[in-house]
């Protein structure tokens, strides 16, 4: 069983973390710092932090993941792989290279289409008929690393950002769990994006 450090923050990340907890050893979670939210400005933890605490998984909340002390902390965890799903900070190559199997991203589009931070909304705005999830090996670019697997969903005429978000969030967790053992065993190899 692989030792995984998971990095994510919003609701989109929750199905992926839950799937990892069920199938792998999640040794730590990295998420954004707690922040004020809502009308009252009450400080709230991220959805990912809530899931991690519920499962007694150690949580690390660096303000800037690029800082030397954050990288040093992650090295101590000695993970086999990092899995990232909507974390919210760009990871430097030095960090991506720490785990034995590298860093794997769950991205909410069929790469290379809709790289970047808002792929779900971009696909709806563009009138795409399909979108999906790409599981990829991360590099220092923004969603430019080599791809491992993809899964497609249709975008219905009445699709909203929220309904598509929920479909893709669930699909991301499922596809990741199917992909990781094949990647770890060498059954599938990363394919460079065009």
XYZ file of C-alpha atoms in Angstrom:
194
model
C 0.000 0.000 0.000
C 1.448 3.346 -1.064
C 2.040 6.144 1.445
C 0.260 9.217 0.090
C 0.342 12.881 1.038
C -2.794 14.586 -0.237
C -2.935 18.269 -1.171
C -6.306 19.924 -1.687
C -8.616 22.560 -0.279
C -12.213 22.955 -1.585
C -15.238 20.662 -1.843
C -14.037 19.414 -5.241
C -11.145 17.657 -3.472
C -13.230 15.758 -0.930
C -14.247 12.710 -3.053
C -10.614 12.227 -4.064
C -9.380 12.332 -0.465
C -12.160 9.976 0.661
C -11.242 7.509 -2.095
C -7.570 7.668 -1.126
C -8.378 7.059 2.541
C -10.337 3.966 1.533
C -7.621 2.492 -0.724
C -4.225 3.835 0.383
C -2.334 4.975 3.451
C -2.822 8.753 3.623
C 0.010 9.856 5.918
C -0.695 13.576 5.761
C -2.869 16.283 4.270
C -1.732 19.691 3.061
C -4.399 22.375 2.704
C -4.735 26.145 2.662
C -4.680 27.986 6.007
C -7.990 28.577 7.789
C -9.559 31.826 6.549
C -12.466 34.139 7.344
C -15.591 33.296 5.340
C -19.217 34.334 5.060
C -20.923 37.495 6.255
C -19.628 37.329 9.786
C -16.051 36.736 8.691
C -15.803 33.739 11.014
C -12.582 31.783 10.494
C -13.314 28.435 8.848
C -11.247 25.398 8.025
C -11.200 23.989 4.516
C -13.454 21.021 3.652
C -10.284 18.938 3.265
C -9.030 19.795 6.737
C -12.390 18.710 8.171
C -12.122 15.308 6.443
C -8.506 14.854 7.569
C -9.310 15.632 11.209
C -12.281 13.268 11.085
C -9.849 10.486 10.094
C -7.031 11.549 12.472
C -4.708 12.393 9.575
C -2.002 14.993 10.302
C -2.692 18.372 8.640
C -0.117 20.887 7.402
C -1.287 24.385 6.388
C 1.606 26.390 4.953
C 0.959 29.982 3.944
C 3.437 29.509 1.087
C 4.315 25.976 -0.002
C 7.384 27.282 -1.862
C 9.184 28.317 1.340
C 12.174 26.224 2.412
C 10.605 25.329 5.763
C 7.445 23.994 4.066
C 9.508 21.857 1.687
C 11.609 20.583 4.610
C 8.445 19.591 6.502
C 7.093 17.632 3.534
C 10.404 15.791 3.093
C 10.040 14.471 6.657
C 6.785 12.712 5.726
C 8.646 10.407 3.283
C 5.657 9.855 0.972
C 5.629 7.516 -2.023
C 3.500 10.040 -3.934
C 1.767 13.377 -3.561
C -1.774 13.549 -4.893
C -3.066 17.036 -5.674
C -6.675 18.069 -6.356
C -7.457 21.806 -6.361
C -4.887 22.713 -3.730
C -4.694 26.406 -4.597
C -0.942 27.041 -4.687
C 1.570 26.375 -7.449
C 4.071 23.719 -6.406
C 7.765 24.226 -7.236
C 9.638 21.484 -9.092
C 11.795 20.845 -6.018
C 8.673 19.826 -4.121
C 7.127 17.833 -6.989
C 10.256 15.680 -7.211
C 10.389 14.643 -3.537
C 8.208 11.500 -3.596
C 9.363 8.316 -5.313
C 6.461 8.335 -7.802
C 6.308 12.107 -8.132
C 3.232 14.260 -7.781
C -0.084 13.273 -9.371
C -2.809 15.797 -10.181
C -6.554 15.268 -10.564
C -7.489 17.931 -13.137
C -11.076 18.806 -14.103
C -10.710 18.931 -17.889
C -9.558 16.793 -20.783
C -6.062 18.198 -21.057
C -4.600 20.013 -22.863
C -7.961 21.818 -23.061
C -8.688 24.222 -20.201
C -5.468 24.301 -18.270
C -5.577 26.567 -15.240
C -7.777 27.369 -12.287
C -11.353 27.351 -13.677
C -11.667 24.480 -16.180
C -15.250 23.555 -15.246
C -16.665 26.999 -15.947
C -14.498 27.379 -19.051
C -15.949 24.221 -20.613
C -19.539 25.391 -20.023
C -18.856 28.933 -21.282
C -17.250 27.533 -24.440
C -20.270 25.334 -25.175
C -18.230 22.120 -24.989
C -20.314 18.968 -25.380
C -17.910 16.922 -23.264
C -15.333 17.415 -20.569
C -13.783 15.116 -18.027
C -10.953 14.339 -15.676
C -7.288 13.959 -16.536
C -4.922 12.265 -14.102
C -1.452 13.650 -14.791
C 2.086 13.714 -13.434
C 2.826 17.268 -12.384
C 5.689 19.424 -13.587
C 6.509 23.058 -12.805
C 4.155 24.356 -15.528
C 0.467 25.053 -15.012
C -1.261 21.743 -15.867
C 1.390 20.932 -18.494
C 2.752 17.632 -17.171
C 2.418 14.246 -18.872
C -0.962 12.508 -18.708
C -1.730 9.088 -17.243
C -5.466 8.545 -17.802
C -8.650 10.376 -18.808
C -12.367 9.859 -18.299
C -15.098 11.751 -20.147
C -18.531 13.080 -19.163
C -21.167 14.704 -21.356
C -22.206 18.274 -20.639
C -25.996 18.385 -20.774
C -27.879 21.441 -22.119
C -29.099 22.307 -18.599
C -25.678 21.755 -16.955
C -24.618 24.265 -14.334
C -21.204 24.862 -12.878
C -22.331 23.129 -9.675
C -23.793 20.009 -11.290
C -20.737 19.562 -13.494
C -18.450 20.236 -10.516
C -20.142 17.463 -8.548
C -19.973 14.955 -11.428
C -16.295 15.680 -12.021
C -15.397 15.619 -8.322
C -16.805 12.093 -7.975
C -15.247 10.957 -11.257
C -11.856 12.303 -10.175
C -11.746 10.103 -7.092
C -12.843 7.016 -9.027
C -10.379 7.520 -11.865
C -7.499 8.205 -9.489
C -8.076 4.971 -7.576
C -8.135 3.040 -10.854
C -5.013 4.819 -12.134
C -2.605 4.791 -9.184
C -1.881 1.040 -8.948
C -1.344 0.854 -12.721
C 1.032 3.815 -12.584
C 2.919 2.516 -9.534
C 3.379 -0.919 -11.166
C 4.521 0.546 -14.505
C 1.485 -0.800 -16.358
C 0.752 2.703 -17.640
C 3.346 5.285 -18.605
C 2.975 9.073 -18.678
C 2.202 10.537 -22.126
C 3.401 14.050 -22.934
C 0.701 16.595 -23.683
C 0.587 17.993 -27.210
